[in-house]
mmCIF file of C-alpha atoms in Angstrom:
data_model
loop_
_atom_site.group_PDB
_atom_site.id
_atom_site.type_symbol
_atom_site.label_atom_id
_atom_site.label_comp_id
_atom_site.label_asym_id
_atom_site.label_seq_id
_atom_site.Cartn_x
_atom_site.Cartn_y
_atom_site.Cartn_z
ATOM 1 C CA MET A 4 -70.540 -7.136 -56.898
ATOM 2 C CA ALA A 5 -66.916 -7.921 -57.897
ATOM 3 C CA MET A 6 -67.601 -11.657 -57.535
ATOM 4 C CA MET A 7 -70.687 -11.335 -59.742
ATOM 5 C CA LYS A 8 -68.644 -9.584 -62.470
ATOM 6 C CA MET A 9 -66.029 -12.357 -62.348
ATOM 7 C CA LYS A 10 -68.730 -15.006 -62.815
ATOM 8 C CA ILE A 11 -70.267 -13.114 -65.730
ATOM 9 C CA ASN A 12 -66.864 -12.702 -67.388
ATOM 10 C CA GLY A 13 -66.232 -16.411 -66.884
ATOM 11 C CA TYR A 14 -69.518 -17.260 -68.613
ATOM 12 C CA ARG A 15 -68.623 -14.917 -71.476
ATOM 13 C CA LEU A 16 -65.198 -16.532 -71.923
ATOM 14 C CA ARG A 17 -66.673 -20.037 -71.982
ATOM 15 C CA ALA A 18 -69.280 -18.880 -74.487
ATOM 16 C CA LEU A 19 -66.591 -17.314 -76.639
ATOM 17 C CA LEU A 20 -64.505 -20.480 -76.615
ATOM 18 C CA SER A 21 -67.543 -22.611 -77.384
ATOM 19 C CA THR A 22 -68.534 -20.407 -80.326
ATOM 20 C CA SER A 23 -64.982 -20.304 -81.668
ATOM 21 C CA LEU A 24 -64.573 -24.061 -81.486
ATOM 22 C CA SER A 25 -67.915 -24.808 -83.094
ATOM 23 C CA SER A 26 -67.161 -22.439 -85.995
ATOM 24 C CA SER A 27 -63.679 -23.836 -86.564
ATOM 25 C CA PRO A 28 -63.114 -25.604 -89.900
ATOM 26 C CA PHE A 29 -61.309 -28.274 -87.889
ATOM 27 C CA HIS A 30 -63.986 -28.806 -85.229
ATOM 28 C CA SER A 31 -64.607 -32.385 -86.376
ATOM 29 C CA VAL A 32 -60.908 -33.270 -86.092
ATOM 30 C CA PRO A 33 -59.578 -34.569 -82.747
ATOM 31 C CA SER A 34 -57.649 -31.716 -81.148
ATOM 32 C CA ARG A 35 -55.834 -30.680 -78.001
ATOM 33 C CA THR A 36 -55.090 -27.342 -76.435
ATOM 34 C CA PHE A 37 -51.666 -26.050 -77.480
ATOM 35 C CA SER A 38 -50.289 -24.983 -74.145
ATOM 36 C CA SER A 39 -47.607 -26.050 -71.697
ATOM 37 C CA SER A 40 -50.018 -28.604 -70.218
ATOM 38 C CA SER A 41 -49.998 -30.422 -73.587
ATOM 39 C CA PHE A 42 -46.280 -31.129 -73.327
ATOM 40 C CA GLU A 43 -46.685 -34.236 -71.206
ATOM 41 C CA ASN A 44 -44.599 -36.502 -73.454
ATOM 42 C CA VAL A 45 -41.142 -34.991 -73.858
ATOM 43 C CA GLY A 46 -38.499 -36.373 -76.180
ATOM 44 C CA PHE A 47 -34.863 -35.547 -75.455
ATOM 45 C CA ILE A 48 -31.961 -36.149 -77.839
ATOM 46 C CA GLY A 49 -28.358 -35.584 -76.751
ATOM 47 C CA LEU A 50 -27.579 -36.833 -73.243
ATOM 48 C CA GLY A 51 -24.068 -35.485 -72.774
ATOM 49 C CA ASN A 52 -22.781 -33.363 -69.895
ATOM 50 C CA MET A 53 -25.487 -30.750 -70.395
ATOM 51 C CA GLY A 54 -28.317 -32.757 -71.915
ATOM 52 C CA SER A 55 -28.310 -35.497 -69.307
ATOM 53 C CA ARG A 56 -28.687 -33.013 -66.480
ATOM 54 C CA MET A 57 -31.450 -31.131 -68.281
ATOM 55 C CA ALA A 58 -33.295 -34.392 -68.961
ATOM 56 C CA ASN A 59 -32.911 -35.414 -65.318
ATOM 57 C CA ASN A 60 -34.578 -32.190 -64.183
ATOM 58 C CA LEU A 61 -37.480 -32.830 -66.554
ATOM 59 C CA LEU A 62 -37.864 -36.280 -65.006
ATOM 60 C CA LYS A 63 -37.891 -34.712 -61.546
ATOM 61 C CA ALA A 64 -40.601 -32.328 -62.733
ATOM 62 C CA GLY A 65 -42.793 -35.298 -63.648
ATOM 63 C CA TYR A 66 -42.641 -35.299 -67.438
ATOM 64 C CA LYS A 67 -42.909 -38.590 -69.290
ATOM 65 C CA MET A 68 -39.611 -38.877 -71.145
ATOM 66 C CA THR A 69 -38.419 -40.650 -74.272
ATOM 67 C CA VAL A 70 -34.695 -40.289 -74.962
ATOM 68 C CA HIS A 71 -32.012 -41.038 -77.528
ATOM 69 C CA ASP A 72 -28.229 -40.750 -77.589
ATOM 70 C CA VAL A 73 -25.467 -42.244 -79.734
ATOM 71 C CA ASN A 74 -23.752 -43.483 -76.568
ATOM 72 C CA CYS A 75 -25.128 -46.951 -75.802
ATOM 73 C CA ASN A 76 -23.929 -46.824 -72.191
ATOM 74 C CA VAL A 77 -25.909 -43.650 -71.583
ATOM 75 C CA MET A 78 -28.979 -45.229 -73.163
ATOM 76 C CA LYS A 79 -28.652 -48.241 -70.857
ATOM 77 C CA LYS A 80 -28.397 -45.964 -67.836
ATOM 78 C CA TYR A 81 -31.719 -44.318 -68.677
ATOM 79 C CA SER A 82 -33.330 -47.611 -69.580
ATOM 80 C CA ASP A 83 -32.316 -48.982 -66.168
ATOM 81 C CA MET A 84 -33.997 -45.910 -64.634
ATOM 82 C CA GLY A 85 -37.243 -46.906 -66.329
ATOM 83 C CA VAL A 86 -37.061 -44.201 -69.009
ATOM 84 C CA SER A 87 -38.189 -45.099 -72.527
ATOM 85 C CA THR A 88 -35.224 -45.188 -74.933
ATOM 86 C CA LYS A 89 -35.363 -45.215 -78.723
ATOM 87 C CA GLN A 90 -32.799 -46.185 -81.336
ATOM 88 C CA THR A 91 -33.456 -43.256 -83.681
ATOM 89 C CA PRO A 92 -34.545 -39.602 -83.476
ATOM 90 C CA PHE A 93 -37.570 -40.433 -85.629
ATOM 91 C CA GLU A 94 -38.794 -42.971 -83.057
ATOM 92 C CA VAL A 95 -38.431 -40.311 -80.352
ATOM 93 C CA ALA A 96 -40.527 -37.906 -82.426
ATOM 94 C CA GLU A 97 -43.291 -40.473 -82.887
ATOM 95 C CA ALA A 98 -43.620 -40.832 -79.100
ATOM 96 C CA SER A 99 -43.440 -37.141 -78.155
ATOM 97 C CA ASP A 100 -45.502 -33.944 -77.968
ATOM 98 C CA VAL A 101 -42.323 -31.883 -77.852
ATOM 99 C CA VAL A 102 -38.728 -32.801 -78.726
ATOM 100 C CA ILE A 103 -35.692 -31.094 -77.183
ATOM 101 C CA THR A 104 -32.231 -31.439 -78.717
ATOM 102 C CA MET A 105 -28.922 -30.621 -77.001
ATOM 103 C CA LEU A 106 -26.096 -31.447 -79.418
ATOM 104 C CA PRO A 107 -22.440 -30.455 -79.955
ATOM 105 C CA SER A 108 -22.563 -28.646 -83.302
ATOM 106 C CA SER A 109 -24.590 -27.517 -86.313
ATOM 107 C CA SER A 110 -23.691 -30.667 -88.245
ATOM 108 C CA HIS A 111 -25.006 -32.877 -85.431
ATOM 109 C CA VAL A 112 -28.261 -30.913 -85.284
ATOM 110 C CA LEU A 113 -28.765 -31.112 -89.050
ATOM 111 C CA ASN A 114 -28.146 -34.845 -88.986
ATOM 112 C CA VAL A 115 -30.649 -35.404 -86.160
ATOM 113 C CA TYR A 116 -33.304 -33.389 -87.971
ATOM 114 C CA ASN A 117 -32.660 -34.198 -91.635
ATOM 115 C CA GLY A 118 -30.513 -37.338 -91.618
ATOM 116 C CA PRO A 119 -31.613 -40.965 -92.039
ATOM 117 C CA ASP A 120 -34.271 -41.719 -89.404
ATOM 118 C CA GLY A 121 -34.153 -38.045 -88.406
ATOM 119 C CA LEU A 122 -36.863 -36.046 -86.685
ATOM 120 C CA LEU A 123 -38.308 -34.806 -89.980
ATOM 121 C CA GLN A 124 -38.181 -38.122 -91.810
ATOM 122 C CA GLY A 125 -41.900 -38.616 -91.282
ATOM 123 C CA GLY A 126 -42.409 -36.623 -94.445
ATOM 124 C CA ASP A 127 -44.960 -33.839 -94.276
ATOM 125 C CA LEU A 128 -46.846 -35.339 -91.308
ATOM 126 C CA LEU A 129 -45.261 -34.986 -87.862
ATOM 127 C CA THR A 130 -46.384 -35.968 -84.375
ATOM 128 C CA PRO A 131 -44.597 -33.380 -82.176
ATOM 129 C CA GLN A 132 -46.211 -29.974 -82.059
ATOM 130 C CA LEU A 133 -43.030 -28.308 -80.826
ATOM 131 C CA PHE A 134 -39.299 -28.714 -81.414
ATOM 132 C CA ILE A 135 -36.786 -26.959 -79.140
ATOM 133 C CA ASP A 136 -33.101 -26.889 -80.016
ATOM 134 C CA SER A 137 -30.850 -25.886 -77.113
ATOM 135 C CA SER A 138 -27.605 -26.549 -78.978
ATOM 136 C CA THR A 139 -25.175 -23.714 -79.620
ATOM 137 C CA ILE A 140 -25.189 -23.456 -83.418
ATOM 138 C CA ASP A 141 -25.064 -20.739 -86.063
ATOM 139 C CA PRO A 142 -28.217 -18.601 -86.470
ATOM 140 C CA GLN A 143 -28.505 -19.455 -90.165
ATOM 141 C CA THR A 144 -28.944 -23.158 -89.404
ATOM 142 C CA SER A 145 -31.521 -22.367 -86.697
ATOM 143 C CA ARG A 146 -33.538 -20.287 -89.151
ATOM 144 C CA LYS A 147 -33.415 -22.879 -91.923
ATOM 145 C CA LEU A 148 -34.612 -25.597 -89.556
ATOM 146 C CA ALA A 149 -37.444 -23.385 -88.295
ATOM 147 C CA VAL A 150 -38.657 -23.011 -91.871
ATOM 148 C CA SER A 151 -38.372 -26.754 -92.528
ATOM 149 C CA VAL A 152 -40.393 -27.566 -89.402
ATOM 150 C CA SER A 153 -43.106 -25.002 -90.157
ATOM 151 C CA ASN A 154 -43.524 -26.419 -93.675
ATOM 152 C CA CYS A 155 -44.657 -29.743 -92.191
ATOM 153 C CA ILE A 156 -48.191 -30.583 -91.016
ATOM 154 C CA LEU A 157 -49.269 -32.057 -87.701
ATOM 155 C CA LYS A 158 -50.803 -35.511 -87.780
ATOM 156 C CA GLU A 159 -53.280 -34.317 -85.176
ATOM 157 C CA LYS A 160 -54.665 -30.792 -85.381
ATOM 158 C CA LYS A 161 -54.010 -28.644 -82.303
ATOM 159 C CA VAL A 162 -56.191 -25.884 -80.936
ATOM 160 C CA TRP A 163 -54.347 -23.204 -79.020
ATOM 161 C CA ILE A 164 -56.681 -21.430 -76.600
ATOM 162 C CA HIS A 165 -55.685 -17.889 -75.673
ATOM 163 C CA ILE A 166 -57.407 -15.708 -73.090
ATOM 164 C CA THR A 167 -59.409 -13.888 -75.751
ATOM 165 C CA TYR A 168 -59.375 -16.093 -78.845
ATOM 166 C CA VAL A 169 -58.798 -19.563 -80.244
ATOM 167 C CA GLU A 170 -56.263 -20.458 -82.932
ATOM 168 C CA ASN A 171 -56.184 -23.679 -84.906
ATOM 169 C CA TRP A 172 -52.684 -25.004 -85.471
ATOM 170 C CA GLU A 173 -51.968 -27.282 -88.390
ATOM 171 C CA ASN A 174 -48.186 -26.888 -88.421
ATOM 172 C CA PRO A 175 -45.492 -27.817 -85.911
ATOM 173 C CA VAL A 176 -43.320 -24.994 -84.625
ATOM 174 C CA MET A 177 -39.719 -24.593 -83.499
ATOM 175 C CA LEU A 178 -37.813 -22.566 -80.918
ATOM 176 C CA ASP A 179 -34.054 -22.116 -80.763
ATOM 177 C CA ALA A 180 -33.252 -21.967 -77.046
ATOM 178 C CA PRO A 181 -29.528 -22.213 -76.255
ATOM 179 C CA VAL A 182 -28.505 -21.902 -72.628
ATOM 180 C CA SER A 183 -26.018 -20.162 -70.376
ATOM 181 C CA GLY A 184 -24.726 -21.413 -67.054
ATOM 182 C CA GLY A 185 -22.756 -24.536 -67.900
ATOM 183 C CA VAL A 186 -22.816 -27.945 -66.271
ATOM 184 C CA VAL A 187 -23.201 -26.587 -62.739
ATOM 185 C CA ALA A 188 -26.359 -24.656 -63.641
ATOM 186 C CA ALA A 189 -27.683 -27.585 -65.682
ATOM 187 C CA GLU A 190 -27.292 -29.793 -62.603
ATOM 188 C CA ALA A 191 -28.962 -27.257 -60.326
ATOM 189 C CA GLY A 192 -31.755 -26.451 -62.784
ATOM 190 C CA SER A 193 -30.698 -22.790 -62.873
ATOM 191 C CA LEU A 194 -29.888 -22.339 -66.566
ATOM 192 C CA THR A 195 -30.766 -19.207 -68.506
ATOM 193 C CA PHE A 196 -32.562 -19.870 -71.816
ATOM 194 C CA MET A 197 -32.166 -17.418 -74.720
ATOM 195 C CA VAL A 198 -35.170 -18.101 -76.927
ATOM 196 C CA GLY A 199 -35.850 -17.292 -80.555
ATOM 197 C CA GLY A 200 -39.098 -17.942 -82.446
ATOM 198 C CA SER A 201 -42.744 -16.988 -82.068
ATOM 199 C CA GLU A 202 -43.429 -15.148 -78.805
ATOM 200 C CA ASP A 203 -46.729 -16.997 -78.352
ATOM 201 C CA VAL A 204 -44.935 -20.332 -78.670
ATOM 202 C CA TYR A 205 -42.254 -19.105 -76.265
ATOM 203 C CA LEU A 206 -44.922 -18.277 -73.680
ATOM 204 C CA ALA A 207 -46.526 -21.702 -74.121
ATOM 205 C CA ALA A 208 -43.158 -23.424 -73.633
ATOM 206 C CA LYS A 209 -41.961 -21.235 -70.770
ATOM 207 C CA SER A 210 -43.033 -23.518 -67.917
ATOM 208 C CA LEU A 211 -41.313 -26.451 -69.638
ATOM 209 C CA LEU A 212 -38.087 -24.456 -69.938
ATOM 210 C CA LEU A 213 -38.324 -23.357 -66.312
ATOM 211 C CA SER A 214 -38.270 -27.017 -65.286
ATOM 212 C CA MET A 215 -34.639 -26.920 -66.427
ATOM 213 C CA GLY A 216 -33.691 -23.331 -65.637
ATOM 214 C CA LYS A 217 -34.455 -20.243 -63.610
ATOM 215 C CA ASN A 218 -34.472 -17.601 -66.362
ATOM 216 C CA THR A 219 -35.958 -17.413 -69.847
ATOM 217 C CA ILE A 220 -35.405 -14.431 -72.134
ATOM 218 C CA PHE A 221 -37.316 -13.951 -75.375
ATOM 219 C CA CYS A 222 -34.882 -12.675 -78.000
ATOM 220 C CA GLY A 223 -37.117 -12.194 -81.031
ATOM 221 C CA GLY A 224 -37.741 -14.205 -84.177
ATOM 222 C CA PRO A 225 -36.265 -17.543 -85.303
ATOM 223 C CA GLY A 226 -32.497 -17.754 -84.902
ATOM 224 C CA ASN A 227 -32.265 -14.867 -82.443
ATOM 225 C CA GLY A 228 -31.680 -17.209 -79.524
ATOM 226 C CA SER A 229 -28.623 -18.529 -81.349
ATOM 227 C CA VAL A 230 -27.529 -14.958 -82.104
ATOM 228 C CA ALA A 231 -27.766 -14.081 -78.407
ATOM 229 C CA LYS A 232 -25.749 -17.141 -77.392
ATOM 230 C CA ILE A 233 -22.817 -16.634 -79.758
ATOM 231 C CA CYS A 234 -22.683 -12.914 -78.929
ATOM 232 C CA ASN A 235 -22.735 -13.713 -75.208
ATOM 233 C CA ASN A 236 -19.878 -16.188 -75.554
ATOM 234 C CA LEU A 237 -17.951 -13.804 -77.796
ATOM 235 C CA ALA A 238 -18.154 -11.070 -75.156
ATOM 236 C CA MET A 239 -17.222 -13.570 -72.433
ATOM 237 C CA ALA A 240 -14.156 -14.795 -74.343
ATOM 238 C CA ILE A 241 -12.887 -11.321 -75.220
ATOM 239 C CA SER A 242 -13.394 -10.246 -71.603
ATOM 240 C CA MET A 243 -11.365 -13.239 -70.401
ATOM 241 C CA LEU A 244 -8.604 -12.519 -72.925
ATOM 242 C CA GLY A 245 -8.420 -8.861 -71.917
ATOM 243 C CA LEU A 246 -8.362 -9.658 -68.203
ATOM 244 C CA SER A 247 -5.735 -12.404 -68.621
ATOM 245 C CA GLU A 248 -3.561 -10.094 -70.701
ATOM 246 C CA ALA A 249 -3.746 -7.333 -68.096
ATOM 247 C CA LEU A 250 -3.029 -9.689 -65.184
ATOM 248 C CA ALA A 251 -0.074 -11.321 -66.943
ATOM 249 C CA LEU A 252 1.350 -7.909 -67.874
ATOM 250 C CA GLY A 253 0.923 -6.738 -64.305
ATOM 251 C CA GLN A 254 2.830 -9.752 -63.014
ATOM 252 C CA SER A 255 5.655 -9.094 -65.476
ATOM 253 C CA LEU A 256 5.835 -5.495 -64.257
ATOM 254 C CA GLY A 257 6.002 -6.519 -60.611
ATOM 255 C CA ILE A 258 2.462 -6.430 -59.165
ATOM 256 C CA THR A 259 0.648 -9.505 -57.899
ATOM 257 C CA ALA A 260 -2.510 -10.793 -59.553
ATOM 258 C CA SER A 261 -4.266 -10.694 -56.166
ATOM 259 C CA THR A 262 -3.569 -6.984 -55.815
ATOM 260 C CA LEU A 263 -4.615 -6.243 -59.382
ATOM 261 C CA THR A 264 -7.808 -8.264 -58.886
ATOM 262 C CA LYS A 265 -8.705 -6.198 -55.815
ATOM 263 C CA ILE A 266 -8.137 -3.034 -57.825
ATOM 264 C CA PHE A 267 -10.144 -4.273 -60.811
ATOM 265 C CA ASN A 268 -13.047 -5.421 -58.661
ATOM 266 C CA SER A 269 -13.356 -2.015 -57.001
ATOM 267 C CA SER A 270 -12.844 0.081 -60.114
ATOM 268 C CA SER A 271 -13.933 0.491 -63.731
ATOM 269 C CA ALA A 272 -12.212 -2.737 -64.858
ATOM 270 C CA ARG A 273 -14.578 -4.901 -62.842
ATOM 271 C CA CYS A 274 -16.103 -7.755 -64.850
ATOM 272 C CA TRP A 275 -17.452 -11.296 -64.449
ATOM 273 C CA SER A 276 -14.113 -12.813 -65.460
ATOM 274 C CA SER A 277 -12.431 -10.917 -62.636
ATOM 275 C CA ASP A 278 -14.888 -11.062 -59.750
ATOM 276 C CA SER A 279 -16.605 -14.409 -60.405
ATOM 277 C CA TYR A 280 -14.333 -16.543 -62.608
ATOM 278 C CA ASN A 281 -10.785 -15.343 -62.005
ATOM 279 C CA PRO A 282 -8.250 -17.142 -64.238
ATOM 280 C CA VAL A 283 -5.255 -16.939 -61.870
ATOM 281 C CA PRO A 284 -4.689 -20.124 -59.840
ATOM 282 C CA GLY A 285 -4.856 -19.367 -56.127
ATOM 283 C CA VAL A 286 -6.693 -16.049 -56.336
ATOM 284 C CA MET A 287 -10.243 -17.408 -56.092
ATOM 285 C CA GLN A 288 -11.646 -20.667 -54.746
ATOM 286 C CA GLY A 289 -14.314 -22.789 -56.405
ATOM 287 C CA VAL A 290 -13.463 -21.825 -59.990
ATOM 288 C CA PRO A 291 -11.641 -23.921 -62.635
ATOM 289 C CA SER A 292 -8.340 -22.060 -62.120
ATOM 290 C CA SER A 293 -8.327 -23.343 -58.521
ATOM 291 C CA ARG A 294 -8.401 -26.983 -59.707
ATOM 292 C CA ASN A 295 -5.900 -26.938 -62.564
ATOM 293 C CA TYR A 296 -8.564 -25.666 -65.003
ATOM 294 C CA SER A 297 -10.621 -28.844 -64.808
ATOM 295 C CA GLY A 298 -14.382 -28.678 -65.217
ATOM 296 C CA GLY A 299 -15.990 -25.510 -66.485
ATOM 297 C CA PHE A 300 -16.326 -24.614 -70.167
ATOM 298 C CA ALA A 301 -13.814 -26.459 -72.344
ATOM 299 C CA SER A 302 -11.491 -24.399 -74.544
ATOM 300 C CA LYS A 303 -12.466 -26.495 -77.579
ATOM 301 C CA LEU A 304 -16.109 -25.487 -77.100
ATOM 302 C CA MET A 305 -15.158 -21.846 -76.763
ATOM 303 C CA ALA A 306 -13.112 -22.121 -79.968
ATOM 304 C CA LYS A 307 -16.150 -23.623 -81.717
ATOM 305 C CA ASP A 308 -18.469 -20.853 -80.547
ATOM 306 C CA LEU A 309 -15.977 -18.150 -81.519
ATOM 307 C CA ASN A 310 -15.679 -19.638 -84.990
ATOM 308 C CA LEU A 311 -19.479 -19.461 -85.259
ATOM 309 C CA ALA A 312 -19.334 -15.776 -84.314
ATOM 310 C CA ALA A 313 -16.550 -15.103 -86.833
ATOM 311 C CA ALA A 314 -18.421 -16.886 -89.619
ATOM 312 C CA SER A 315 -21.601 -14.940 -88.835
ATOM 313 C CA ALA A 316 -19.719 -11.630 -88.789
ATOM 314 C CA GLU A 317 -18.131 -12.425 -92.125
ATOM 315 C CA GLU A 318 -21.479 -13.372 -93.631
ATOM 316 C CA VAL A 319 -23.050 -10.003 -92.808
ATOM 317 C CA GLY A 320 -19.877 -8.007 -93.491
ATOM 318 C CA GLN A 321 -19.601 -6.661 -89.943
ATOM 319 C CA ARG A 322 -16.212 -5.229 -88.955
ATOM 320 C CA CYS A 323 -15.161 -7.293 -85.912
ATOM 321 C CA PRO A 324 -11.361 -7.454 -85.502
ATOM 322 C CA LEU A 325 -11.439 -8.997 -82.028
ATOM 323 C CA THR A 326 -14.000 -11.571 -83.190
ATOM 324 C CA PHE A 327 -11.493 -12.863 -85.747
ATOM 325 C CA LEU A 328 -8.513 -12.735 -83.366
ATOM 326 C CA ALA A 329 -10.136 -14.548 -80.429
ATOM 327 C CA PRO A 330 -10.769 -17.911 -82.173
ATOM 328 C CA ASN A 331 -7.146 -17.988 -83.370
ATOM 329 C CA ILE A 332 -5.924 -17.727 -79.775
ATOM 330 C CA TYR A 333 -8.221 -20.485 -78.535
ATOM 331 C CA THR A 334 -7.418 -22.701 -81.508
ATOM 332 C CA GLU A 335 -3.724 -22.346 -80.659
ATOM 333 C CA ILE A 336 -4.417 -23.378 -77.055
ATOM 334 C CA CYS A 337 -6.338 -26.425 -78.271
ATOM 335 C CA ASN A 338 -3.564 -27.400 -80.674
ATOM 336 C CA ASP A 339 -1.107 -27.224 -77.766
ATOM 337 C CA GLY A 340 -3.051 -29.928 -75.932
ATOM 338 C CA HIS A 341 -5.327 -27.877 -73.654
ATOM 339 C CA GLU A 342 -8.626 -28.363 -75.486
ATOM 340 C CA THR A 343 -10.382 -30.022 -72.541
ATOM 341 C CA GLU A 344 -9.258 -27.424 -70.001
ATOM 342 C CA ASP A 345 -11.510 -24.530 -69.053
ATOM 343 C CA PHE A 346 -11.279 -21.516 -71.332
ATOM 344 C CA SER A 347 -9.781 -19.426 -68.498
ATOM 345 C CA CYS A 348 -6.566 -21.430 -68.957
ATOM 346 C CA VAL A 349 -5.667 -18.856 -71.625
ATOM 347 C CA PHE A 350 -4.055 -16.900 -68.766
ATOM 348 C CA GLN A 351 -1.500 -19.626 -68.159
ATOM 349 C CA HIS A 352 -1.106 -21.339 -71.525
ATOM 350 C CA TYR A 353 -1.191 -18.350 -73.877
ATOM 351 C CA TYR A 354 -0.036 -15.427 -71.739
ATOM 352 C CA SER A 355 2.326 -17.520 -69.567
ATOM 353 C CA GLY A 356 0.784 -16.050 -66.420
ATOM 354 C CA LYS A 357 1.883 -17.401 -63.046
ATOM 355 C CA SER A 358 -0.199 -18.850 -60.256
ATOM 356 C CA LYS A 359 -0.352 -16.852 -57.042
ATOM 357 C CA ARG A 360 1.993 -19.316 -55.325
ATOM 358 C CA ASN A 361 4.525 -19.560 -58.146
ATOM 359 C CA TYR A 362 4.617 -15.790 -58.576
ATOM 360 C CA VAL A 363 5.394 -15.257 -54.881
ATOM 361 C CA HIS A 364 8.191 -17.862 -55.050
ATOM 362 C CA LEU A 365 9.557 -16.292 -58.217
ATOM 363 C CA CYS A 366 9.622 -12.854 -56.588
ATOM 364 C CA LYS A 367 11.439 -14.199 -53.526
ATOM 365 C CA TYR A 368 13.944 -16.010 -55.741
ATOM 366 C CA SER A 369 14.539 -12.894 -57.814
ATOM 367 C CA LEU A 370 15.240 -10.794 -54.711
ATOM 368 C CA VAL A 371 17.740 -13.333 -53.377
ATOM 369 C CA ALA A 372 19.418 -13.759 -56.755
ATOM 370 C CA LYS A 373 19.665 -10.026 -57.257
ATOM 371 C CA SER A 374 21.267 -9.591 -53.838
ATOM 372 C CA ILE A 375 24.092 -11.930 -54.837
ATOM 373 C CA GLY A 376 24.431 -10.590 -58.360
ATOM 374 C CA PHE A 377 22.567 -13.325 -60.334
ATOM 375 C CA HIS A 378 20.184 -12.381 -63.144
ATOM 376 C CA PRO A 379 17.316 -14.963 -63.254
ATOM 377 C CA ASN A 380 16.165 -14.121 -66.781
ATOM 378 C CA ASN A 381 19.324 -15.035 -68.669
ATOM 379 C CA SER A 382 21.175 -17.158 -66.084
ATOM 380 C CA ARG A 383 24.246 -14.956 -65.948
ATOM 381 C CA TRP A 384 26.178 -13.200 -63.233
ATOM 382 C CA THR A 385 25.900 -9.413 -63.265
#
C-alpha cells in the first residue's frame, strides 16, 4: 500500500511539473533547471592562497573549471593542468554557469565586477545564473553588488523546479559567502561558509559550497554573510588581544604562560585563542606561535578586516570602543614590520610577551642576579 501511494504521488508531481511548464510564459524559450546540478561550468577568479585551494577542491569534485588571476605564473600553472584560463573576468563569465570570486578587498571585488572587462560588462544580458563572492568585504559593497546583479537579465531563461512548484528565473542572482578556517581548511576542504542572499538560492548552491567546505550557515539576506564574517573576525581579534594582554601581564607578575594557560583552559577564561591557537611560543605545538608566527592569518589581513568592522560600526552609529581600538593595535604591528606574521604575534610584538623558553631563562637569570645583588631591570647593583 505504501509503495502504491509513493507511485501515485510521483505521478502527481510529474503531472504538476508538466502543467506548470506548459503554462509558463517562457515555455517556448530554451531553459534549464536551476539547481546545483546546473552548476557544471564553474568560473573562479582569484587564485591566491585561499582561492587556489578552493578551486583545486572543485576540480577534485569533477566540476569543469574556467579560471582567471592577475598573476600570469598562476594562470600558467592551471593551464598546464589542463584547466581553461581566460584573460578577463568577462571571458570567465561567458563560459560559466556560476562564477566564484575570492579577492583581497572591496576595491578588487568592485573592479572585477564593474571594471573594464568585468563580470557585468555584458550589459543587461549575462550568462551565469549565479555569482558567489567569498571575499571578506564590507556588507554595503556586498548589498550593492547583489542589486546590480539582480537588475541584469539572463541570456538563457532558467526554470527552477522545487518539490511543489516551478519558478521561472529571468535574472541572475548573487550570494555573499565569505569563509572561516584559513589556508589549512581551504586545503583540506573543511571551510565554513557564511552565506547571505536568498535562502532558496543558498539551498541550490549548498552542494557546490560543500565541495570546498564542511559547513554552510545561512545568515539571512544579501550582505549578511559579510556581516557575519567581519563580526567573527572582530570577536577573534579582541579575544586574542585580551588573552595576550593577560598572559603578558601574568609573566610580568611572575607566573608562567604555561601555568596561566592551564588555568584559563579549565576555568571561565577558556577561549579558542587559549586552547586552540595559543600565542605564546613554546606553549602549544602546531600553531603559528610555535614556528615564529609564520603561516596562519596575516596581521595585515586582520587589520583590514578590523577596519571594515570599524567603518561599519561608524556607519550605523553603534557604540563599539574595542572595535575602534583593535585596528589601531594591528596597524601599529604592521607598521613595525610584522604585517605578514600571524595575528597572534600581537603577544610578542605589542605586549612584549616572552616565549616559554626565554621566560624560564629570564627567571633563572633574575634569581641568580638577585642573589648577588644585581638588579636586571636597570642594570645597577643594589
